[in-house]
Coordinates of C-alpha atoms in Angstrom, one line a residue:
X1 CA 42.8 139.8 97.1
X2 CA 44.7 141.2 100.3
X3 CA 44.6 138.8 102.4
X4 CA 45.2 136.3 100.0
X5 CA 48.7 138.5 98.9
X6 CA 48.8 138.6 103.1
X7 CA 48.7 135.3 102.5
X8 CA 51.7 135.0 100.4
X9 CA 54.1 137.4 101.7
X10 CA 53.7 135.6 104.9
X11 CA 54.4 131.9 103.7
X12 CA 57.6 133.1 101.5
X13 CA 58.7 134.6 104.4
X14 CA 58.6 131.2 106.4
X15 CA 60.1 129.3 103.8
X16 CA 63.2 132.3 103.6
X17 CA 63.0 131.5 107.6
X18 CA 63.0 127.8 107.3
X19 CA 65.2 128.2 104.5
X20 CA 67.9 130.6 106.8
X21 CA 67.7 127.9 109.7
X22 CA 68.3 125.1 107.0
X23 CA 71.8 127.1 105.6
X24 CA 72.5 127.3 109.4
X25 CA 71.9 123.7 109.7
X26 CA 74.7 122.7 106.8
X27 CA 77.3 125.4 108.2
X28 CA 78.6 122.5 111.3
X29 CA 78.2 119.8 108.7
X30 CA 80.2 121.7 106.0
X31 CA 83.1 122.7 108.0
X32 CA 83.2 119.1 109.1
X33 CA 83.6 117.6 105.9
X34 CA 86.5 120.5 105.4
X35 CA 88.3 119.9 108.7
X36 CA 88.3 116.1 107.5
X37 CA 89.7 116.7 103.9
X38 CA 92.4 118.5 105.7
X39 CA 92.9 115.8 108.2
X40 CA 93.4 113.2 105.1
X41 CA 95.4 115.9 103.1
X42 CA 97.7 116.5 106.8
X43 CA 98.0 112.9 106.9
X44 CA 99.2 112.3 102.8
X45 CA 101.0 115.1 102.9
X46 CA 103.0 114.4 106.1
X47 CA 104.5 110.4 104.7
X48 CA 105.2 111.7 101.2
X49 CA 109.0 112.7 101.3
X50 CA 109.1 115.9 99.5
X51 CA 105.4 117.9 99.9
X52 CA 105.1 121.2 97.9
X53 CA 102.0 124.0 98.7
X54 CA 101.4 122.4 95.4
X55 CA 100.8 118.9 96.2
X56 CA 99.4 120.0 99.4
X57 CA 96.3 121.7 97.1
X58 CA 96.0 119.1 94.4
X59 CA 95.4 116.5 97.5
X60 CA 93.1 118.9 99.2
X61 CA 91.2 119.4 95.8
X62 CA 90.7 116.1 95.5
X63 CA 90.5 114.9 98.6
X64 CA 87.2 117.4 98.8
X65 CA 85.9 115.7 95.4
X66 CA 86.3 112.2 97.3
X67 CA 84.3 113.4 100.3
X68 CA 81.5 115.2 98.5
X69 CA 81.3 111.4 96.7
X70 CA 80.9 110.1 99.7
X71 CA 79.4 112.2 102.4
X72 CA 76.5 113.1 100.7
X73 CA 75.2 109.2 100.5
X74 CA 76.1 108.6 104.1
X75 CA 74.2 112.0 105.6
X76 CA 71.1 110.2 104.0
X77 CA 70.4 107.7 106.0
X78 CA 68.5 108.8 108.8
X79 CA 70.7 106.3 111.8
X80 CA 73.7 108.1 112.4
X81 CA 75.4 104.7 112.4
X82 CA 77.1 104.5 109.0
X83 CA 78.6 108.0 109.5
X84 CA 80.1 106.6 113.0
X85 CA 81.0 103.2 111.4
X86 CA 82.9 105.3 108.3
X87 CA 84.3 108.1 110.8
X88 CA 85.9 105.3 113.6
X89 CA 87.7 103.3 110.4
X90 CA 88.5 106.1 108.8
X91 CA 90.6 107.6 112.2
X92 CA 92.1 103.9 113.0
X93 CA 93.2 103.9 109.6
X94 CA 94.9 107.0 109.8
X95 CA 96.1 106.8 113.2
X96 CA 97.9 103.2 112.3
X97 CA 99.2 104.2 108.8
X98 CA 101.0 107.6 110.7
X99 CA 101.9 105.0 114.0
X100 CA 103.4 103.0 111.2
X101 CA 105.4 105.2 109.3
X102 CA 106.8 107.3 112.2
X103 CA 108.6 103.8 113.1
X104 CA 109.1 102.3 109.7
X105 CA 109.5 105.1 107.5
X106 CA 107.3 103.0 105.1
X107 CA 103.7 102.4 104.6
X108 CA 101.4 100.1 106.0
X109 CA 99.4 97.7 103.5
X110 CA 96.7 95.4 103.2
X111 CA 98.9 92.5 103.6
X112 CA 101.1 93.3 106.2
X113 CA 98.3 94.5 108.4
X114 CA 96.5 91.4 108.0
X115 CA 100.0 89.0 108.9
X116 CA 100.8 91.5 111.7
X117 CA 97.5 92.0 113.4
X118 CA 98.7 90.1 116.3
X119 CA 102.0 91.8 116.3
X120 CA 100.3 94.9 116.1
X121 CA 97.9 94.2 119.0
X122 CA 100.9 93.2 121.1
X123 CA 102.8 96.5 120.5
X124 CA 99.7 98.5 121.1
X125 CA 99.1 96.1 124.5
X126 CA 102.2 97.1 125.7
X127 CA 102.4 100.8 124.7
X128 CA 104.5 100.7 122.2
X129 CA 103.2 103.1 119.5
X130 CA 105.6 106.1 119.0
X131 CA 104.5 109.0 120.7
X132 CA 104.2 112.2 118.1
X133 CA 102.0 115.5 118.0
X134 CA 101.4 114.4 114.4
X135 CA 99.0 111.3 115.6
X136 CA 96.9 113.9 117.2
X137 CA 95.3 115.3 113.8
X138 CA 93.2 112.2 113.9
X139 CA 91.2 114.6 116.8
X140 CA 90.9 117.9 114.8
X141 CA 87.6 117.3 113.1
X142 CA 86.3 115.3 116.5
X143 CA 84.0 118.4 118.2
X144 CA 82.0 119.1 114.8
X145 CA 81.7 115.4 114.5
X146 CA 80.3 115.4 118.1
X147 CA 78.3 118.2 117.7
X148 CA 76.6 116.4 114.5
X149 CA 75.9 113.0 116.3
X150 CA 73.7 115.5 118.1
X151 CA 72.3 116.9 115.6
X152 CA 72.5 114.7 112.8
X153 CA 68.1 114.5 112.3
X154 CA 68.5 117.8 110.6
X155 CA 71.4 117.4 108.8
X156 CA 69.8 114.1 107.6
X157 CA 66.4 115.6 106.7
X158 CA 68.4 118.5 105.2
X159 CA 69.6 116.0 102.4
X160 CA 66.8 114.9 101.7
X161 CA 65.4 118.4 100.7
X162 CA 68.7 119.1 98.7
X163 CA 68.3 115.7 97.0
X164 CA 68.7 116.7 93.3
X165 CA 71.4 119.5 94.2
X166 CA 72.8 116.6 96.1
X167 CA 73.2 114.4 92.9
X168 CA 73.8 117.3 90.8
X169 CA 77.1 117.5 93.0
X170 CA 78.4 114.0 92.9
X171 CA 78.1 113.9 89.2
X172 CA 80.0 117.1 89.1
X173 CA 82.8 116.1 91.6
X174 CA 82.7 112.7 89.2
X175 CA 83.0 114.7 86.4
X176 CA 85.8 116.5 87.7
X177 CA 87.8 113.5 88.7
X178 CA 87.3 111.9 85.5
X179 CA 89.0 114.7 83.8
X180 CA 91.6 115.4 86.2
X181 CA 92.7 111.8 85.3
X182 CA 92.1 112.0 81.9
X183 CA 95.1 115.2 82.1
X184 CA 97.2 113.0 84.1
X185 CA 96.9 110.4 81.3
X186 CA 98.1 112.5 78.7
X187 CA 100.7 114.1 80.4
X188 CA 102.3 110.3 81.7
X189 CA 101.5 110.7 85.6
X190 CA 98.1 108.9 85.6
X191 CA 97.6 105.9 88.2
X192 CA 98.1 103.3 85.2
X193 CA 101.1 104.6 84.4
X194 CA 102.8 104.9 88.2
X195 CA 101.3 101.8 88.9
X196 CA 103.4 100.2 85.6
X197 CA 106.9 101.7 87.9
X198 CA 105.4 100.6 91.2
X199 CA 108.4 100.1 93.0
X200 CA 110.4 103.4 92.3
X201 CA 107.1 105.5 91.9
X202 CA 104.8 104.3 95.2
X203 CA 105.4 107.9 96.8
X204 CA 103.8 109.8 93.8
X205 CA 101.3 107.2 94.5
X206 CA 100.6 107.8 97.4
X207 CA 100.9 111.9 96.6
X208 CA 98.4 111.7 94.0
X209 CA 96.1 108.9 95.0
X210 CA 96.3 108.2 98.7
X211 CA 97.3 105.2 100.6
X212 CA 94.6 103.4 100.2
X213 CA 94.7 103.3 96.6
X214 CA 98.8 102.1 97.0
X215 CA 97.2 99.4 99.6
X216 CA 95.2 97.7 96.6
X217 CA 98.0 98.3 94.5
X218 CA 100.2 96.5 96.4
X219 CA 98.3 93.8 97.8
X220 CA 97.7 92.8 93.8
X221 CA 101.7 92.9 94.1
X222 CA 101.8 90.6 96.6
X223 CA 98.7 88.0 97.2
X224 CA 101.2 85.4 95.6
X225 CA 103.3 83.6 97.9
X226 CA 105.5 82.0 94.9
X227 CA 105.8 85.4 93.3
X228 CA 106.8 87.2 96.5
X229 CA 109.9 84.6 97.0
X230 CA 110.9 85.0 93.0
X231 CA 111.3 88.7 93.9
X232 CA 114.4 88.0 96.5
X233 CA 117.7 88.8 94.7
X234 CA 120.2 86.7 95.8
X235 CA 124.2 88.0 95.6
X236 CA 126.9 86.6 93.8
X237 CA 128.4 83.5 94.7
X238 CA 130.9 83.5 97.1
X239 CA 132.8 80.0 98.4
X240 CA 136.0 79.2 100.9
X241 CA 137.6 76.2 100.9
X242 CA 138.0 76.7 104.8
X243 CA 140.8 76.4 107.4
X244 CA 142.4 74.1 109.2
X245 CA 141.9 73.9 112.9
X246 CA 138.6 73.3 114.9
X247 CA 135.9 75.4 113.5
X248 CA 135.1 78.3 116.0
X249 CA 132.8 79.3 118.6
X250 CA 129.9 82.0 117.6
X251 CA 127.8 84.1 120.1
X252 CA 126.0 86.5 118.4
X253 CA 123.9 89.4 120.6
X254 CA 121.4 91.2 118.6
X255 CA 120.1 94.0 120.5
X256 CA 116.9 96.0 120.6
X257 CA 116.8 99.1 119.1
X258 CA 120.8 99.9 119.9
X259 CA 121.5 102.7 117.7
X260 CA 124.9 103.9 116.5
X261 CA 125.1 106.7 118.1
X262 CA 124.2 105.3 121.5
X263 CA 128.1 104.0 121.9
X264 CA 129.8 106.6 122.3
X265 CA 127.0 108.7 123.5
X266 CA 127.8 110.6 126.5
X267 CA 126.0 112.4 129.7
X268 CA 127.5 114.4 132.1
X269 CA 130.9 113.2 130.5
X270 CA 130.3 109.8 131.2
X271 CA 129.5 107.0 128.3
X272 CA 126.0 105.6 128.6
X273 CA 127.3 102.2 127.9
X274 CA 130.7 102.7 129.3
X275 CA 131.3 98.4 128.6
X276 CA 130.1 98.5 124.8
X277 CA 132.1 101.0 124.4
X278 CA 135.6 99.5 125.9
X279 CA 134.3 96.9 123.5
X280 CA 134.3 99.3 120.8
X281 CA 137.9 100.5 121.4
X282 CA 139.7 97.2 121.9
X283 CA 137.9 94.8 119.4
X284 CA 136.4 95.0 115.8
X285 CA 134.3 98.0 115.3
X286 CA 132.4 98.9 112.6
X287 CA 130.5 102.1 113.7
X288 CA 127.7 102.4 110.7
X289 CA 126.1 99.4 109.8
X290 CA 123.2 99.9 107.3
X291 CA 119.9 98.0 108.7
X292 CA 117.3 96.4 107.0
X293 CA 114.6 97.3 108.6
X294 CA 111.4 97.0 106.3
X295 CA 107.7 95.5 106.5
X296 CA 109.1 92.6 108.9
X297 CA 110.2 95.1 111.5
X298 CA 112.6 93.6 114.0
X299 CA 112.7 90.2 112.1
X300 CA 114.1 91.9 108.9
X301 CA 117.1 91.9 111.0
X302 CA 117.2 88.4 111.7
X303 CA 116.1 87.9 107.8
X304 CA 118.8 89.6 106.3
X305 CA 122.1 88.5 108.5
X306 CA 121.4 84.9 108.7
X307 CA 120.2 85.0 104.8
X308 CA 122.6 87.4 103.2
X309 CA 119.5 88.5 101.6
X310 CA 117.6 92.3 101.3
X311 CA 114.1 91.6 102.8
X312 CA 110.9 92.5 101.1
X313 CA 110.1 96.3 101.0
X314 CA 106.1 95.4 101.5
X315 CA 105.9 92.1 103.2
X316 CA 107.0 90.5 106.0
X317 CA 109.4 88.6 104.6
X318 CA 109.8 86.2 107.7
X319 CA 105.9 85.0 107.3
X320 CA 106.3 83.8 104.1
X321 CA 104.8 80.1 104.8
X322 CA 106.6 78.2 102.2
X323 CA 110.2 79.8 101.8
X324 CA 112.7 77.3 102.9
X325 CA 116.1 79.5 103.2
X326 CA 118.4 78.1 101.0
X327 CA 121.4 80.7 101.4
X328 CA 121.2 80.5 105.5
X329 CA 124.0 80.0 107.1
X330 CA 122.8 78.1 109.8
X331 CA 122.1 75.0 107.2
X332 CA 126.0 75.6 106.3
X333 CA 127.2 75.4 109.8
X334 CA 124.2 72.7 110.6
X335 CA 126.0 70.2 107.5
X336 CA 129.3 70.9 109.8
X337 CA 128.1 69.5 113.1
X338 CA 127.3 73.2 115.0
X339 CA 125.0 73.1 117.4
X340 CA 122.8 76.2 116.9
X341 CA 120.4 77.7 119.5
X342 CA 118.2 80.9 119.4
X343 CA 117.1 82.6 122.9
X344 CA 114.1 85.6 122.3
X345 CA 112.7 87.4 125.3
X346 CA 109.5 87.3 123.9
X347 CA 106.7 85.1 123.0
X348 CA 108.0 82.6 119.8
X349 CA 105.0 82.8 117.9
X350 CA 105.9 86.9 117.2
X351 CA 106.5 87.1 113.3
X352 CA 106.1 83.7 113.5
X353 CA 109.4 83.5 114.4
X354 CA 108.9 79.2 116.2
X355 CA 108.2 78.2 112.7
X356 CA 110.1 80.2 110.9
X357 CA 113.9 79.6 112.6
X358 CA 113.0 76.0 112.4
X359 CA 112.8 76.5 108.6
X360 CA 116.0 78.7 108.9
X361 CA 118.4 75.9 109.9
X362 CA 118.5 76.6 114.3
X363 CA 118.4 73.4 116.3
X364 CA 117.1 74.9 119.0
X365 CA 114.8 78.3 119.9
X366 CA 114.1 78.8 123.3
X367 CA 111.4 82.0 123.7
X368 CA 110.5 83.4 126.7
X369 CA 107.8 80.6 127.6
X370 CA 110.4 78.1 127.0
X371 CA 112.2 79.7 129.2
X372 CA 110.7 79.7 131.8
X373 CA 110.3 83.7 132.2
X374 CA 107.2 86.1 132.5
X375 CA 106.6 89.4 130.5
X376 CA 108.0 92.3 132.8
X377 CA 107.0 95.1 130.9
X378 CA 106.9 94.3 127.5
X379 CA 109.0 91.1 127.2
X380 CA 111.6 89.0 129.6
X381 CA 114.8 91.2 131.5
X382 CA 117.5 90.7 129.2
X383 CA 119.6 89.8 132.3
X384 CA 117.5 86.9 132.8
X385 CA 117.6 85.7 128.8
X386 CA 121.1 85.9 129.1
X387 CA 121.2 84.2 132.2
X388 CA 119.6 81.3 130.9
X389 CA 121.5 81.7 127.6
X390 CA 124.6 80.4 129.8
X391 CA 123.1 77.8 131.4
X392 CA 122.2 75.9 128.0
X393 CA 125.0 77.0 126.1
X394 CA 126.6 75.2 128.9
X395 CA 125.5 72.2 127.8
X396 CA 125.6 72.3 124.2
X397 CA 128.3 70.4 122.0
X398 CA 131.3 72.6 120.6
X399 CA 131.6 73.7 118.4
X400 CA 127.8 75.9 118.6
X401 CA 126.4 78.5 117.6
X402 CA 124.0 80.9 119.7
X403 CA 122.1 83.8 119.0
X404 CA 120.1 86.0 121.6
X405 CA 117.6 88.5 120.4
X406 CA 117.2 91.3 124.0
X407 CA 113.9 92.3 124.5
X408 CA 114.5 95.4 127.4
X409 CA 115.1 98.1 125.3
X410 CA 112.4 98.1 122.7
X411 CA 110.6 101.1 122.6
X412 CA 108.5 103.5 124.2
X413 CA 112.1 102.1 126.5
X414 CA 109.9 101.6 129.7
X415 CA 110.6 98.1 130.0
X416 CA 113.6 98.6 132.0
X417 CA 111.7 101.0 134.9
X418 CA 109.9 97.8 135.9
X419 CA 113.3 96.3 137.4
X420 CA 116.3 99.2 136.8
X421 CA 116.3 103.1 137.9
X422 CA 119.7 104.9 137.6
X423 CA 119.3 108.7 138.8
X424 CA 121.9 109.6 136.6
X425 CA 119.3 110.7 134.0
X426 CA 116.4 112.1 136.2
X427 CA 117.3 115.8 134.6
X428 CA 117.2 114.5 130.8
X429 CA 114.0 117.2 129.8
X430 CA 112.6 114.2 127.1
X431 CA 110.9 111.7 128.2
X432 CA 111.8 108.9 125.7
X433 CA 115.3 110.3 126.0
X434 CA 115.8 109.9 129.5
X435 CA 113.8 106.1 129.3
X436 CA 116.9 105.3 126.3
X437 CA 119.3 106.2 128.5
X438 CA 118.5 104.3 131.4
X439 CA 117.4 101.6 129.4
X440 CA 120.8 101.6 127.4
X441 CA 122.6 101.5 131.1
X442 CA 120.6 98.4 132.3
X443 CA 121.2 96.9 129.0
X444 CA 124.9 97.5 129.2
X445 CA 125.4 95.5 132.1
X446 CA 123.9 93.0 130.8
X447 CA 125.5 92.5 128.0
X448 CA 129.0 92.9 130.3
X449 CA 127.9 89.6 132.5
X450 CA 127.0 87.9 129.5
X451 CA 130.4 88.7 127.2
X452 CA 132.1 88.2 130.6
X453 CA 130.9 84.8 131.2
X454 CA 131.4 83.7 127.8
X455 CA 135.1 85.2 127.9
X456 CA 136.0 83.3 131.1
X457 CA 134.4 80.3 129.8
X458 CA 134.8 79.9 126.1
X459 CA 137.9 80.0 124.3
X460 CA 138.4 79.4 120.3
X461 CA 135.1 81.9 120.5
X462 CA 133.8 84.7 117.7
X463 CA 131.7 87.3 119.9
X464 CA 128.7 89.0 117.2
X465 CA 127.0 92.4 118.7
X466 CA 124.9 94.6 116.6
X467 CA 121.6 96.4 117.0
X468 CA 118.5 95.7 115.1
X469 CA 117.3 99.3 114.2
X470 CA 117.4 103.1 115.4
X471 CA 115.1 104.3 118.0
X472 CA 112.7 106.3 116.2
X473 CA 114.4 109.5 118.2
X474 CA 116.0 112.6 116.8
X475 CA 115.8 115.8 119.6
X476 CA 118.6 117.7 120.5
X477 CA 119.4 115.6 123.7
X478 CA 119.9 112.8 121.4
X479 CA 120.1 112.0 117.5
X480 CA 119.7 108.6 116.5
X481 CA 122.4 108.0 112.9
X482 CA 119.7 107.5 110.3
X483 CA 119.0 109.7 107.2
X484 CA 116.1 110.1 104.0
X485 CA 117.6 109.9 100.6
X486 CA 116.4 109.1 97.2
X487 CA 112.3 108.4 99.4
X488 CA 114.4 106.1 101.0
X489 CA 115.0 106.1 105.0
X490 CA 118.3 104.9 105.8
X491 CA 119.3 104.0 109.8
X492 CA 122.4 102.0 110.8
X493 CA 123.4 100.1 113.5
X494 CA 127.2 99.2 115.0
X495 CA 128.9 96.2 114.7
X496 CA 131.8 94.6 117.6
X497 CA 133.3 91.7 116.7
X498 CA 135.4 90.3 119.4
X499 CA 138.1 87.8 118.3
X500 CA 139.8 84.9 120.0
X501 CA 143.0 86.5 119.3
X502 CA 141.6 89.9 120.4
X503 CA 142.1 91.8 116.9
X504 CA 141.6 95.9 117.1
X505 CA 140.4 97.5 114.1
X506 CA 138.1 100.3 114.0
X507 CA 136.2 100.7 110.4
X508 CA 136.5 104.6 109.4
X509 CA 135.7 104.7 105.9
X510 CA 133.2 103.0 104.4
X511 CA 129.8 101.2 106.0
X512 CA 128.8 98.0 106.4
X513 CA 125.4 96.5 105.8
X514 CA 123.5 93.4 107.3
X515 CA 124.6 91.4 103.9
X516 CA 128.0 91.4 105.1
X517 CA 127.2 89.3 108.7
X518 CA 126.4 85.9 107.0
X519 CA 129.7 85.7 104.9
X520 CA 132.0 86.9 108.4
X521 CA 130.5 84.4 110.5
X522 CA 131.1 81.9 107.8
X523 CA 134.7 82.9 107.6
X524 CA 135.3 83.2 111.5
X525 CA 133.6 79.6 111.3
X526 CA 136.7 78.3 109.5
X527 CA 134.4 75.3 107.7
X528 CA 134.0 75.4 103.8
X529 CA 131.2 77.0 102.5
X530 CA 129.5 78.4 99.7
X531 CA 126.6 80.9 100.0
X532 CA 125.1 83.7 97.2
X533 CA 126.0 87.2 98.6
X534 CA 126.3 90.9 98.0
X535 CA 128.0 91.4 101.0
X536 CA 132.1 90.8 102.3
X537 CA 133.8 89.5 105.0
X538 CA 134.5 92.5 107.8
X539 CA 137.2 90.3 109.2
X540 CA 139.4 90.9 106.2
X541 CA 139.9 94.6 107.0
X542 CA 141.3 95.4 102.8
X543 CA 138.4 93.0 100.8
X544 CA 137.6 95.6 99.0
X545 CA 134.1 96.4 99.3
X546 CA 131.3 96.5 96.9
X547 CA 128.0 98.4 96.9
X548 CA 125.0 97.7 99.2
X549 CA 121.9 97.3 97.9
X550 CA 119.2 99.0 99.0
X551 CA 115.4 99.3 98.3
X552 CA 116.1 98.8 94.5
X553 CA 119.7 100.9 93.9
X554 CA 123.1 100.4 94.6
X555 CA 124.8 102.5 97.3
X556 CA 128.4 103.5 97.7
X557 CA 129.6 102.3 101.1
X558 CA 132.0 105.2 101.6
X559 CA 129.3 107.5 100.6
X560 CA 126.9 105.9 102.6
X561 CA 129.5 106.1 105.8
X562 CA 130.4 110.2 104.9
X563 CA 126.4 111.0 104.7
X564 CA 125.6 109.2 107.6
X565 CA 128.8 110.7 109.9
X566 CA 128.0 114.0 108.6
X567 CA 131.1 114.6 106.8

């Protein structure tokens, strides 16, 4: 009896010791899952417009339950390859979505990810991803992940021993999730309810269900190109009989990342862009123009200015292969014998510009390859692009419209360092701001050379200079012109118009928008036209401007001006 009893005690101690060891092996895995849940929660919490403690705790709890359902089955595999694959994909997904949100203040969707794969790769290849400490959250669980990789065999064996308990945990997690969704449904904010009002409640879907669920809902709404095209909202019909005389030439300069505030920004008592500042004082100047900077990135600028049409929120409008641009002002000009040409210091395949520009109505489009230029940093230097534009314009018949898109000032604003360096900004503490100031010092010089040439060699010519979007800089040393309201991101750029008779005017009360560009250019040309637009003629300072449509709502122009100007 005694030996048998001693044996039982010994085996019991062995079992307890093994269980104690198993529990010790569980601790790193448990804390890895907790940190992973925290990472996902912080990621989702950061990109919702007005997070609360309650929303954070709700998201953490739901994510934890989902992680139980996901990780327990993964741990049952002997091979660690499944865990590695899942972790890497998850980290890349979080990083890509955060980087996209930091720049566009909107959400990356499946359709965008597929269509903009090349553009994203180009941006990454030229180190154009925004720098922000929040991106480091993808690393918070990395040390424990590495540790688990070395001890994975123990974790996997432990799961097998706890298989019945694991199944029970998964079943319990599924039950709690179902009960939670039932509760949400009863009170009218389940996934079914939110999806019905997707446009207005996208951020609530992300807050409660995450970006992946939001992606699938968006994809189901975006898979039909014809349906997307039907979503465009054209404005009311606007027409003009034209005016007598020779139609005016139009020269457009679209400046990459030129924010409203850079025009009047001084450093050590001197303007960073002295030439642009002088133009703003001596010509027509609209300091705050609402930019449409959505799923199509910079290309949304051309899309909205040329077509006087708000681009789609969650799909790059310029990538619509079957859209024929019926509202393009270029087609009106072409019908009145204008020569139309575009120049861009990047490759034409970027955002499918080569194809889209032809359908918009450009007679010619020279990308950097057609110009015989090479990447210096990312894209060709602006001075080289302007030099090509000058040479090409000399051979165009009049009247003409040229549309030049710059590239030097693309974020992270390091391109100019390859060929221009001003010591004036060496003591600017923030590196991004320092590079931004240096870049626009160069851009200002490039625009000065180009504009001076145009004014000297072409009479009866209107010159339009505007930015495409803000630079994503909000620091003590430089604060861009933007704000967030109604869960929407508003960003503003400047517009300078040089007229043949050198009219002077500065708008001090109302914001303009990209939708105003097309009717203004058509009025400047003097040709008869008919166009659908919610824009106004910015050359008529007495025209009563209607409200500006933006992401499903109409905004008062005076309100937008006061809001961004900080009045």
